[in-house]
PDB file of C-alpha atoms in Angstrom:
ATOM      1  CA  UNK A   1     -31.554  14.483   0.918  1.00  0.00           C
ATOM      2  CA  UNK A   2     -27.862  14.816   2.714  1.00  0.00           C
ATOM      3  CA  UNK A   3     -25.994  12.093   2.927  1.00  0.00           C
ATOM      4  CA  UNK A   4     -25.547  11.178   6.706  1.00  0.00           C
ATOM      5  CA  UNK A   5     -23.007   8.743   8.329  1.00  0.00           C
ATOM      6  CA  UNK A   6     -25.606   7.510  10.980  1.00  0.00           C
ATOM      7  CA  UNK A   7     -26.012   3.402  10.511  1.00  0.00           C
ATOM      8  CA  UNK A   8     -29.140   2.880   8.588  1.00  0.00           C
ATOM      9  CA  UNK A   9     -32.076   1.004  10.300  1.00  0.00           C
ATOM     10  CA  UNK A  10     -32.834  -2.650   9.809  1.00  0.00           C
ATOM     11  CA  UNK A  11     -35.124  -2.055   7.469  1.00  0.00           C
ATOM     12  CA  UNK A  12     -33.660  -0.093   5.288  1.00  0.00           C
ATOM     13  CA  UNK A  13     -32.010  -2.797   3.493  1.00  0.00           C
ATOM     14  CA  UNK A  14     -28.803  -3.732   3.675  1.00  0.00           C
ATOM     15  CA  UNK A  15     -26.301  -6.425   2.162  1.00  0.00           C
ATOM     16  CA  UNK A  16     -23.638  -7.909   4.575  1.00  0.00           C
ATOM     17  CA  UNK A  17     -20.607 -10.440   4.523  1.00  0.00           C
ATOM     18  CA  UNK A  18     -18.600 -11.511   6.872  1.00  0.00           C
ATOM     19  CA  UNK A  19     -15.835  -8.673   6.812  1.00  0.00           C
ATOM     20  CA  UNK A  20     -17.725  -5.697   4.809  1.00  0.00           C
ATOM     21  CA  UNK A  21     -21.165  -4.180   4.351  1.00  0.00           C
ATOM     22  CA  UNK A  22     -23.205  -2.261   1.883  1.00  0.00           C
ATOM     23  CA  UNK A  23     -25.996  -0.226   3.251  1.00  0.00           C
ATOM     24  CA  UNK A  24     -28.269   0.632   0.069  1.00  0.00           C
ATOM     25  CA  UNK A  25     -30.626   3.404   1.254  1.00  0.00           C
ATOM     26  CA  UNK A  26     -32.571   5.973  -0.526  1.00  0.00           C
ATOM     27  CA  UNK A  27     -30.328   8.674   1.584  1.00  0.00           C
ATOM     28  CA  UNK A  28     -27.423   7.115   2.009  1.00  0.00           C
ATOM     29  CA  UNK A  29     -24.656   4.991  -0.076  1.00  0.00           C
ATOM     30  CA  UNK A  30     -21.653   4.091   2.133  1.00  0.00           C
ATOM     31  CA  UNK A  31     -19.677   0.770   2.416  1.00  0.00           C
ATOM     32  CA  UNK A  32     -17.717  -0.562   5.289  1.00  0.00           C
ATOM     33  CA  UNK A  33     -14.665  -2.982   5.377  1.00  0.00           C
ATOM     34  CA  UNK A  34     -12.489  -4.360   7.891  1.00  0.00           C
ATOM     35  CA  UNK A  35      -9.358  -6.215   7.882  1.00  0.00           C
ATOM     36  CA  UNK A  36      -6.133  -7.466   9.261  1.00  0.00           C
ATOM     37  CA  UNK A  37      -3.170  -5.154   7.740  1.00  0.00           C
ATOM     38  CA  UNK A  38      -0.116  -7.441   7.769  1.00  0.00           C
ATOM     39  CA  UNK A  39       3.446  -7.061   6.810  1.00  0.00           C
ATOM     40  CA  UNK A  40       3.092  -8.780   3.728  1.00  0.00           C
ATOM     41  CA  UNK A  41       1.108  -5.537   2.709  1.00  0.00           C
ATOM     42  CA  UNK A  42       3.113  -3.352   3.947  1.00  0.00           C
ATOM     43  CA  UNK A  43       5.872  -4.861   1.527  1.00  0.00           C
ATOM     44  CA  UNK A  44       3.957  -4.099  -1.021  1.00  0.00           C
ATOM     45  CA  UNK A  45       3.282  -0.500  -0.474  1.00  0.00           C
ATOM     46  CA  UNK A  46       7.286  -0.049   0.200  1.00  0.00           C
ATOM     47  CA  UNK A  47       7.865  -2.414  -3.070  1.00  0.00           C
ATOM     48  CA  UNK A  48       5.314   0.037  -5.052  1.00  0.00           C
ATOM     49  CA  UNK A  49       7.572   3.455  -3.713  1.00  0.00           C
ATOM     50  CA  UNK A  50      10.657   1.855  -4.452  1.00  0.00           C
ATOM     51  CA  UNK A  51       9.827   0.842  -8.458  1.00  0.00           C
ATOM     52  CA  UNK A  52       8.485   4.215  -9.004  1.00  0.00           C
ATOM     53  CA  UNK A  53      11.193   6.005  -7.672  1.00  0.00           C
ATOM     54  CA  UNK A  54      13.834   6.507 -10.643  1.00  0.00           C
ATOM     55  CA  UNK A  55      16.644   7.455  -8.508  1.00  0.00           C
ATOM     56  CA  UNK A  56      15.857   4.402  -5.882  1.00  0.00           C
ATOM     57  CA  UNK A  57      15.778   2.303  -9.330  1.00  0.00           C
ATOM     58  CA  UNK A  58      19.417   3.692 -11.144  1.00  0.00           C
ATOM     59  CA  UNK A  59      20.902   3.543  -7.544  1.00  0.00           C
ATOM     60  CA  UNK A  60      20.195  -0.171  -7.195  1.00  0.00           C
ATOM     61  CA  UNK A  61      20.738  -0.877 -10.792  1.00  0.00           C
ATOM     62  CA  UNK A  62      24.385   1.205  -9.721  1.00  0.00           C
ATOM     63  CA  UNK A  63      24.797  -0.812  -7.086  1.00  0.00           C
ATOM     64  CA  UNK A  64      24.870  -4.009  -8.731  1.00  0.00           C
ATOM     65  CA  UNK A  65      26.328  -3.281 -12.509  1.00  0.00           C
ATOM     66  CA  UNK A  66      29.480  -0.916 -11.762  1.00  0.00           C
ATOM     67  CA  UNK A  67      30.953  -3.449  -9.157  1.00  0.00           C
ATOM     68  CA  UNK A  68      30.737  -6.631 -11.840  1.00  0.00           C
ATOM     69  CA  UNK A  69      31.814  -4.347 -14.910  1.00  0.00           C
ATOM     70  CA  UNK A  70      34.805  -3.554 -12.990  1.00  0.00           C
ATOM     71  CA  UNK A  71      35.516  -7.337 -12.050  1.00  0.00           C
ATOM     72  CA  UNK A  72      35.267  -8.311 -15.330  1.00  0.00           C
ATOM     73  CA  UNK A  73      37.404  -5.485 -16.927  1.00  0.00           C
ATOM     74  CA  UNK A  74      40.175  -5.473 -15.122  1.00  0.00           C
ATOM     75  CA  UNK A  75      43.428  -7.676 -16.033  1.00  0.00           C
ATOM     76  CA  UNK A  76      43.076 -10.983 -14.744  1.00  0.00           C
ATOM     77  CA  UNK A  77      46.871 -11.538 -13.772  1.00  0.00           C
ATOM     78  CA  UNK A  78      47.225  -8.199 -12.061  1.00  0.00           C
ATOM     79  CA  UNK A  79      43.886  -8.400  -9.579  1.00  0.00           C
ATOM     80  CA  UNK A  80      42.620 -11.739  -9.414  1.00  0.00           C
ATOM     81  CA  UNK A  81      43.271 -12.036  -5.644  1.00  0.00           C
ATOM     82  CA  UNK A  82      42.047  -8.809  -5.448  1.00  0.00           C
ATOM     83  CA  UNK A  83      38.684  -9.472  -7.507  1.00  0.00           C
ATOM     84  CA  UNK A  84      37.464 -12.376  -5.556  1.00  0.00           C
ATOM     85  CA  UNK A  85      37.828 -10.619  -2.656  1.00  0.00           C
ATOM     86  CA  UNK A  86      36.123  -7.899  -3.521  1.00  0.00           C
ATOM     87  CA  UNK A  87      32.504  -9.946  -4.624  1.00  0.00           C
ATOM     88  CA  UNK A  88      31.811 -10.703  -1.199  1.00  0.00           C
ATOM     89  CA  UNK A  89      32.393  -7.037  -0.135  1.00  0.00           C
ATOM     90  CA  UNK A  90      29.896  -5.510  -2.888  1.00  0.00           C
ATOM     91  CA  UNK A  91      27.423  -8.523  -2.351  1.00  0.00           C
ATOM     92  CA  UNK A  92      26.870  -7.738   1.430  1.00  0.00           C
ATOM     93  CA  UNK A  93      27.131  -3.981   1.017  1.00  0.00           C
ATOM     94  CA  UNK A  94      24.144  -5.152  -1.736  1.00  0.00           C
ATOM     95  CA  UNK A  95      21.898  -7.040   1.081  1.00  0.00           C
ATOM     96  CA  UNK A  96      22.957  -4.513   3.606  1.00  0.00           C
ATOM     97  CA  UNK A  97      21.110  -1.737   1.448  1.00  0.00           C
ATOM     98  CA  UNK A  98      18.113  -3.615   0.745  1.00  0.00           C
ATOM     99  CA  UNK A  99      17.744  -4.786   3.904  1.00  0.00           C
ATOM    100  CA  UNK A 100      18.137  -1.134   5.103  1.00  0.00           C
ATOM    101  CA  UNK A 101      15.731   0.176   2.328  1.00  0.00           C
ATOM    102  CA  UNK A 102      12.826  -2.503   2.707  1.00  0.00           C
ATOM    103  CA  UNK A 103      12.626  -4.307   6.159  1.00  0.00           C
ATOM    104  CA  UNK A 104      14.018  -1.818   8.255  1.00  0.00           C
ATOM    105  CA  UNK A 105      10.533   0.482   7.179  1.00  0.00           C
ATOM    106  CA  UNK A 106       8.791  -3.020   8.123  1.00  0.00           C
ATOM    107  CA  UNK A 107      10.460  -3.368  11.738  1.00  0.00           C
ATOM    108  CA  UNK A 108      10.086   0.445  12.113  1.00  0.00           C
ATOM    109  CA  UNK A 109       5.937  -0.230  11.340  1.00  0.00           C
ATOM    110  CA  UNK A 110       5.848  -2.969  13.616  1.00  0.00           C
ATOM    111  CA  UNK A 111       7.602  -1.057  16.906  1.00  0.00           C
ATOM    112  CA  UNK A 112       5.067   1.333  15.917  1.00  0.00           C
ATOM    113  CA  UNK A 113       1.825  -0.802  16.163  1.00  0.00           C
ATOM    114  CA  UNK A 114       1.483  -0.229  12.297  1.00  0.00           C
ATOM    115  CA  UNK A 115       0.046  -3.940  11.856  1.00  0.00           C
ATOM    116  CA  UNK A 116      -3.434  -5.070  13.066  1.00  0.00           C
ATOM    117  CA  UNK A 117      -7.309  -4.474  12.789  1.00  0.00           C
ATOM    118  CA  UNK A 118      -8.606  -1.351  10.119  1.00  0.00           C
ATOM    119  CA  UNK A 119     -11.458  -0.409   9.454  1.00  0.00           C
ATOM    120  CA  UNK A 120     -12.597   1.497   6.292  1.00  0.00           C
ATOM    121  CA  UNK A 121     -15.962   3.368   5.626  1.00  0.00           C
ATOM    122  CA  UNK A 122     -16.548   5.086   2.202  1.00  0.00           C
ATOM    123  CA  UNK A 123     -18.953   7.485   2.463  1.00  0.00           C
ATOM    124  CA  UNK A 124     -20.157  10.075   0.218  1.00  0.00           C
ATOM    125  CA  UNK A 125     -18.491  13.371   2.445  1.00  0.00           C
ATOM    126  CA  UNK A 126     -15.790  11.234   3.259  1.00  0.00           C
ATOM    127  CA  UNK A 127     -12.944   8.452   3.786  1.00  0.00           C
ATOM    128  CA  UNK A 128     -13.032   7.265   7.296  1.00  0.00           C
ATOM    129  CA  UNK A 129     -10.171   4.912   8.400  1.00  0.00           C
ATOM    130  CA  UNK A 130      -9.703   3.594  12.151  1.00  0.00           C
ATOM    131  CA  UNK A 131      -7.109   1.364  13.468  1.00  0.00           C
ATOM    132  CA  UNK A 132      -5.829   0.512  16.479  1.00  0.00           C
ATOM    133  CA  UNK A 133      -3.525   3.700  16.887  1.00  0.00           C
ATOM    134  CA  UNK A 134      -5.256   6.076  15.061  1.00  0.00           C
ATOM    135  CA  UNK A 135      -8.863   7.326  13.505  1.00  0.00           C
ATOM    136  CA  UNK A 136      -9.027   9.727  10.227  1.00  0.00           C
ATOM    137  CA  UNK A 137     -11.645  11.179   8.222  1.00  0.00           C
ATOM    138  CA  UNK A 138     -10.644  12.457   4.971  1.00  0.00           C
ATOM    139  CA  UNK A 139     -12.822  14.802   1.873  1.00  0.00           C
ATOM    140  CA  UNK A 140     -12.805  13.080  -1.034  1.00  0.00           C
ATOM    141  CA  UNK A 141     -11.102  16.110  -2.433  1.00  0.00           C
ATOM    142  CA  UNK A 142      -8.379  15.423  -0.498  1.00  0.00           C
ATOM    143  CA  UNK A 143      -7.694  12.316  -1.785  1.00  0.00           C
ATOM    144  CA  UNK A 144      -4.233  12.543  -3.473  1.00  0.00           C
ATOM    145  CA  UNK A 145      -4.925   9.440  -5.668  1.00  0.00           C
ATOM    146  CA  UNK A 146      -5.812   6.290  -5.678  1.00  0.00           C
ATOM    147  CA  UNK A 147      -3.284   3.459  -7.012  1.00  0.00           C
ATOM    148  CA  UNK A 148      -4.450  -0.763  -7.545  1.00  0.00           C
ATOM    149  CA  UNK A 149      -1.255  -3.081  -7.132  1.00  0.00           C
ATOM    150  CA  UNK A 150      -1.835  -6.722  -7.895  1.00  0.00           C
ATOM    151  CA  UNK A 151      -2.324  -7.409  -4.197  1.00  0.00           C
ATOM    152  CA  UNK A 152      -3.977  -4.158  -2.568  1.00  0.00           C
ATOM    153  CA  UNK A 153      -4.994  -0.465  -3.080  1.00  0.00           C
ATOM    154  CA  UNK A 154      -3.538   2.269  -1.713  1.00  0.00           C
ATOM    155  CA  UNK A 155      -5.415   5.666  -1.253  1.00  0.00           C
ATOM    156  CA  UNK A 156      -2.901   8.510  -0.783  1.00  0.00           C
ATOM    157  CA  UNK A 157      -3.889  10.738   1.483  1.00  0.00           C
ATOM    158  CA  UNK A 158      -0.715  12.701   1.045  1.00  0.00           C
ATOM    159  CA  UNK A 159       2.042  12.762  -1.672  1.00  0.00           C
ATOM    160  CA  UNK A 160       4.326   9.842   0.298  1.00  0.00           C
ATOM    161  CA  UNK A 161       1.245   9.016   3.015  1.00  0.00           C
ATOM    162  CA  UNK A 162      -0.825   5.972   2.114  1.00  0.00           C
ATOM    163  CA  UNK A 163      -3.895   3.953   3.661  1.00  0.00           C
ATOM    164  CA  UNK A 164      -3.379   0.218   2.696  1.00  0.00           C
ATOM    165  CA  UNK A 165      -7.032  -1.642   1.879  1.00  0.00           C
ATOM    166  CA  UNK A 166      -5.300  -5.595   0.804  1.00  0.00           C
ATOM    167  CA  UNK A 167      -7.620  -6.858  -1.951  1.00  0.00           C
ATOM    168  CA  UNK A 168      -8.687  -9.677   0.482  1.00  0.00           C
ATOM    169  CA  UNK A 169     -10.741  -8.064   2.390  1.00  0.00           C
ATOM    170  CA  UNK A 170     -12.961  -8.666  -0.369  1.00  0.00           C
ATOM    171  CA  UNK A 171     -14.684 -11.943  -0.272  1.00  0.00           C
ATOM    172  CA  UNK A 172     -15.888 -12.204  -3.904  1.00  0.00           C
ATOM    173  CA  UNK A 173     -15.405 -10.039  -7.042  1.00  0.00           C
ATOM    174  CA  UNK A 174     -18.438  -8.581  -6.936  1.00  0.00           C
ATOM    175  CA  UNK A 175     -17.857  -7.196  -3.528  1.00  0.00           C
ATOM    176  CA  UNK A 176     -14.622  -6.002  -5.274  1.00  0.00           C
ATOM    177  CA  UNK A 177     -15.892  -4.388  -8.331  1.00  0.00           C
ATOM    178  CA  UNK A 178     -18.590  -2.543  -5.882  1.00  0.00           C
ATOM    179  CA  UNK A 179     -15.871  -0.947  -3.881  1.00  0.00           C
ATOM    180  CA  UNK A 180     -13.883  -0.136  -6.627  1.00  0.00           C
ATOM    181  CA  UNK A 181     -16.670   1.588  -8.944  1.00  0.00           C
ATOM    182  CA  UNK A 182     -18.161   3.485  -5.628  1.00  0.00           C
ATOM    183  CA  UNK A 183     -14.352   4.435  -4.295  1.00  0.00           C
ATOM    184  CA  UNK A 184     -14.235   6.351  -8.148  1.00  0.00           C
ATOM    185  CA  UNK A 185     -17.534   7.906  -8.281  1.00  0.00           C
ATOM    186  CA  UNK A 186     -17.572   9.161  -4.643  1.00  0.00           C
ATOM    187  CA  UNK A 187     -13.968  10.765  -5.093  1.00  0.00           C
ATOM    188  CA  UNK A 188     -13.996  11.345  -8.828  1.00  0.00           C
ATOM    189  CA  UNK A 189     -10.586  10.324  -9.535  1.00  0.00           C
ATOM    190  CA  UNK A 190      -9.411   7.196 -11.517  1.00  0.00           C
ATOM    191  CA  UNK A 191      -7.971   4.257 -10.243  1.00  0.00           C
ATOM    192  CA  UNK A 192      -4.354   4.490 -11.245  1.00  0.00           C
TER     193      UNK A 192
END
């Protein structure tokens, strides 16, 4: 039979914790999760972009080796006045880009409402996601990918657009390798 994304009766048979359920039907497979995103997760999405980014990498790694190489290999008795002063000058243009680069995205998300309640349903037609600010529902074949950090997933539904599910929301691994093995067969793309 079709898959439907009607809430299975009592009956049925179902498995629930606290934040997530499975309903296990002959007609229906879909799994629900909520969850609190917070900014912590939200670093971690901008932390993922910014390591896998090679020009966001050789522009920090710019930022920090060309100003000590030139400290260092200039003529002491010439510029020493001149190279002390400049360490503090390259140091806060340093904090002042990553500050820029990671927590201004993070204030930005907050003004926004970014932070708060989600809710997640996997079915098989689709990826559902509400929040507080918005609702989606997504084809599976749609999905851009799928990526697992150490601390959360994030399903691209665009090339730079993520949703971000925190591993938490899981309450045991089992819970966690469910999700995980029904998020791959439903949208037939690895976990990257």
């Amino acid at each position: 039979m079709k898959a439907t994304s009607r809430p299975p009766k009592l009956w049925e048979g179902f498995f629930c914790t606290s934040k997530s359920f499975v309903f296990l039907n002959k007609e229906v497979f879909y799994i629900k999760s909520s969850y609190e995103l917070t900014q912590k997760d939200y670093l971690q999405f901008i932390k993922y972009h910014y390591l896998q980014n090679t020009s966001g990498i050789l522009i920090a790694f710019i930022i920090m080796i060309v100003p000590f190489s030139i400290f260092y290999l200039r003529e002491v008795n010439d510029t020493q006045p001149f190279q002390w002063f400049m360490i503090p000058i390259y140091l806060g243009a340093y904090i002042f880009l990553i500050d820029t680069l990671l927590f201004r995205g993070i204030r930005q998300a907050k003004k926004n409402g970014f932070f708060g309640a989600y809710y997640v349903e996997l079915t098989e037609d689709s990826f559902k996601s509400e929040s507080t600010i918005s609702s989606m529902s997504i084809r599976w074949d749609l999905i851009h990918r799928i990526i697992e950090c150490r601390k959360c997933y994030l399903v691209y539904t665009q090339k730079n657009c993520a949703i971000i599910i925190p591993k938490r929301t899981f309450l045991s691994e089992e819970e966690h390798q469910n999700w995980r093995k029904q998020i791959v067969l439903f949208s037939k793309k690895e976990i990257c």
